[in-house]
Amino acid sequence: MENLIQVAGIIDQAEADLLVGCGVDWLGFPLRLPSGMDDISESDAHSILRRLPADRAGVLVSYLTDADEIAKYCDWLGFSAVQLHGEVSVTEISKLRRLRPDLGVLKSLIVRESNIKELLSQVDATQEHVDMFITDTFHEATGARGATGRTHDWSVSAQLVARSERPLMLAGGLTPENVGDAIRAVRPAAVDAHTGLEGLDKRKDLGKVTRFVSEARIAFAESQAN
């Protein structure tokens, strides 16, 4: 799990095809959101997942907290990995690992002001049960735990990279303009973008995605060389 690029918020087959064509490795599908405002229907997500090339992965971006429910949902739709953004207990994460040892499990670490000690504790408590962590940004005004379009203090993510025995995916306000600097500052194993790659029509923009992938690949290569 190194030098991976994920783009989340897939809305239809055409957008999925665009991302695959641009070299995006993982496609993220936020579903059963607390707001009830999913970007895509479950049936359409299932159809896209069935058509993904073997070297790409579909990731469920989930706020579910029950291991049995998460496992069954991933089985039903055909996800190969799940990104846990809800308040999932260590017990449930451990249970999910037992239920689906083949399922990639990513645990979110939501960065807010002055919570580095809490995040370090989360890493220590959960890393034996997960495959990767993902840092994202908390929105104080809305309470959103990710998909805010906002960056956070990258030095926090860098500290988490240094602490964790698992790889880390960096998310939160990443764009073609800042992804290179973000990778150089944090040295993550992966990056994730969502709203930063959308045009005014809320669809992923070909030019933005192409540049994002290019800038990320260049920065990953530089980080490995240093």
XYZ file of C-alpha atoms in Angstrom:
226
model
C 0.000 0.000 0.000
C 2.350 2.683 -1.229
C 1.998 5.619 -3.625
C -1.753 5.162 -3.924
C -4.170 7.762 -5.231
C -7.816 7.631 -4.188
C -10.641 9.818 -5.416
C -13.924 9.732 -3.523
C -17.475 10.786 -4.236
C -18.070 8.769 -7.412
C -21.422 9.721 -8.925
C -21.800 7.500 -12.009
C -20.131 5.109 -14.442
C -18.812 7.891 -16.680
C -17.000 9.488 -13.747
C -15.575 6.136 -12.675
C -14.295 5.541 -16.211
C -12.683 8.993 -16.245
C -10.845 8.316 -12.993
C -9.648 4.879 -14.058
C -8.450 6.337 -17.346
C -6.456 8.986 -15.463
C -4.658 6.389 -13.363
C -6.543 6.684 -10.078
C -5.951 3.536 -7.996
C -8.885 3.499 -5.579
C -12.406 4.833 -6.050
C -14.304 5.853 -2.918
C -18.080 5.554 -2.584
C -19.670 7.386 0.385
C -22.903 5.503 1.086
C -25.582 5.472 3.780
C -24.371 8.855 4.914
C -25.855 10.317 8.111
C -27.295 13.151 6.009
C -29.061 10.674 3.723
C -27.631 12.558 0.727
C -25.552 9.889 -1.008
C -23.848 10.836 -4.274
C -24.893 7.594 -5.946
C -27.455 4.832 -5.534
C -26.424 1.480 -4.128
C -27.448 -0.284 -7.330
C -25.311 2.030 -9.468
C -22.370 1.637 -7.115
C -22.716 -2.145 -7.342
C -22.717 -1.971 -11.147
C -19.570 0.175 -11.210
C -17.747 -2.073 -8.756
C -18.444 -5.113 -10.936
C -16.805 -3.373 -13.903
C -13.683 -2.090 -12.177
C -10.403 -3.426 -13.591
C -8.726 -6.042 -11.418
C -5.902 -3.672 -10.512
C -8.256 -1.018 -9.085
C -10.260 -1.075 -5.869
C -13.644 0.162 -4.764
C -13.696 1.562 -1.228
C -16.796 2.029 0.903
C -16.651 5.354 2.746
C -18.834 4.539 5.721
C -20.201 5.991 8.934
C -21.630 2.612 9.991
C -20.357 1.394 13.357
C -21.515 -2.229 13.612
C -19.052 -4.850 12.339
C -21.725 -7.301 11.195
C -23.568 -4.602 9.254
C -20.374 -3.324 7.642
C -19.257 -6.820 6.618
C -22.630 -7.711 5.110
C -22.856 -4.390 3.287
C -19.403 -4.820 1.738
C -20.254 -8.391 0.729
C -23.522 -7.293 -0.853
C -22.099 -4.493 -2.976
C -18.692 -6.019 -3.643
C -16.312 -3.618 -1.890
C -12.712 -4.715 -1.388
C -12.020 -2.129 1.331
C -13.878 0.064 3.805
C -12.984 3.467 5.180
C -14.385 3.815 8.716
C -15.377 7.409 9.457
C -17.852 6.706 12.229
C -17.185 6.334 15.939
C -16.325 2.650 15.647
C -15.102 0.973 18.822
C -11.888 -1.035 18.912
C -14.005 -4.093 19.701
C -16.047 -3.663 16.514
C -12.961 -3.001 14.371
C -11.379 -6.174 15.737
C -14.585 -8.095 15.057
C -14.713 -6.784 11.484
C -11.175 -8.052 10.950
C -12.227 -11.503 12.136
C -15.384 -11.503 10.017
C -13.654 -10.335 6.843
C -9.881 -10.880 7.022
C -9.683 -10.223 3.275
C -11.337 -6.793 3.537
C -9.027 -3.798 3.588
C -9.813 -1.690 6.663
C -8.949 2.015 6.821
C -9.511 3.890 10.085
C -10.103 7.624 9.924
C -8.198 10.021 12.156
C -10.095 13.291 12.179
C -7.814 16.255 12.773
C -9.209 19.169 14.732
C -7.498 21.877 16.703
C -5.185 20.566 19.440
C -6.236 16.890 19.361
C -2.890 15.287 18.453
C -2.694 13.367 21.755
C -6.116 11.848 21.105
C -5.109 10.847 17.575
C -1.868 9.258 18.738
C -3.865 7.233 21.269
C -6.232 6.093 18.503
C -3.266 4.922 16.452
C -1.854 2.946 19.377
C -5.212 1.356 20.192
C -6.281 0.344 16.679
C -3.252 -0.195 14.473
C -3.092 -3.942 15.026
C -6.623 -4.232 13.599
C -6.390 -1.991 10.512
C -4.493 -1.911 7.244
C -4.210 1.842 6.883
C -5.138 5.110 8.553
C -6.604 8.130 6.786
C -6.360 11.648 8.172
C -9.082 14.127 7.320
C -10.300 17.495 8.513
C -13.019 18.299 11.035
C -15.339 21.205 10.215
C -16.085 23.062 13.435
C -19.168 24.857 12.085
C -20.935 21.825 10.606
C -19.459 18.937 12.578
C -18.509 17.197 9.314
C -15.830 14.518 9.697
C -14.314 14.705 6.235
C -15.347 15.825 2.729
C -15.078 19.403 3.997
C -12.793 20.698 1.260
C -10.514 22.012 4.013
C -6.892 21.260 4.758
C -5.530 20.726 8.251
C -2.139 21.175 9.880
C -0.013 18.742 7.896
C 2.512 18.521 10.712
C -0.142 16.589 12.652
C -0.426 14.006 9.882
C 3.378 13.835 9.706
C 3.494 12.990 13.419
C 0.929 10.243 12.859
C 2.978 8.817 9.988
C 5.993 8.689 12.309
C 3.982 7.012 15.089
C 2.015 4.439 13.099
C 3.187 0.996 12.090
C 0.536 1.127 9.380
C 0.599 3.258 6.223
C -1.356 6.494 6.197
C -3.529 8.122 3.553
C -3.666 11.921 3.625
C -6.982 13.613 2.866
C -8.552 16.986 3.509
C -8.715 19.784 0.968
C -6.182 18.290 -1.429
C -6.068 19.799 -4.914
C -3.761 19.684 -7.940
C -2.136 22.842 -6.595
C -1.224 21.536 -3.122
C -0.954 17.751 -3.335
C 2.747 17.813 -4.161
C 3.577 20.006 -1.166
C 1.351 17.847 1.025
C 3.159 14.640 0.066
C 6.564 16.228 0.611
C 5.520 17.532 4.039
C 3.765 14.419 5.336
C 5.310 11.543 3.329
C 2.063 9.526 3.338
C 1.577 6.204 1.598
C -1.507 7.489 -0.199
C -3.560 10.597 -0.894
C -7.276 11.151 -1.281
C -9.206 13.927 -2.995
C -12.882 14.659 -3.455
C -14.262 18.172 -3.770
C -10.901 19.606 -4.836
C -11.207 17.812 -8.175
C -14.715 18.946 -9.032
C -15.833 21.606 -11.475
C -18.727 23.994 -11.055
C -21.088 21.187 -12.098
C -19.906 19.077 -9.109
C -18.481 16.447 -11.430
C -14.832 15.416 -11.444
C -12.970 17.625 -13.917
C -10.673 15.830 -16.374
C -8.022 18.536 -16.277
C -7.972 18.676 -12.483
C -7.819 14.899 -12.091
C -5.055 14.572 -14.694
C -2.930 17.222 -13.003
C -3.623 15.853 -9.520
C -2.446 12.383 -10.514
C 0.640 13.789 -12.236
C 1.638 16.027 -9.313
C 1.075 13.222 -6.818
C 3.166 10.737 -8.814
C 6.029 13.229 -9.088
C 5.971 13.954 -5.351
C 5.762 10.268 -4.401
C 8.804 9.550 -6.566
C 10.748 12.426 -5.007
C 9.865 11.277 -1.491
C 11.083 7.765 -2.211
C 14.323 9.067 -3.676
C 15.130 11.172 -0.585
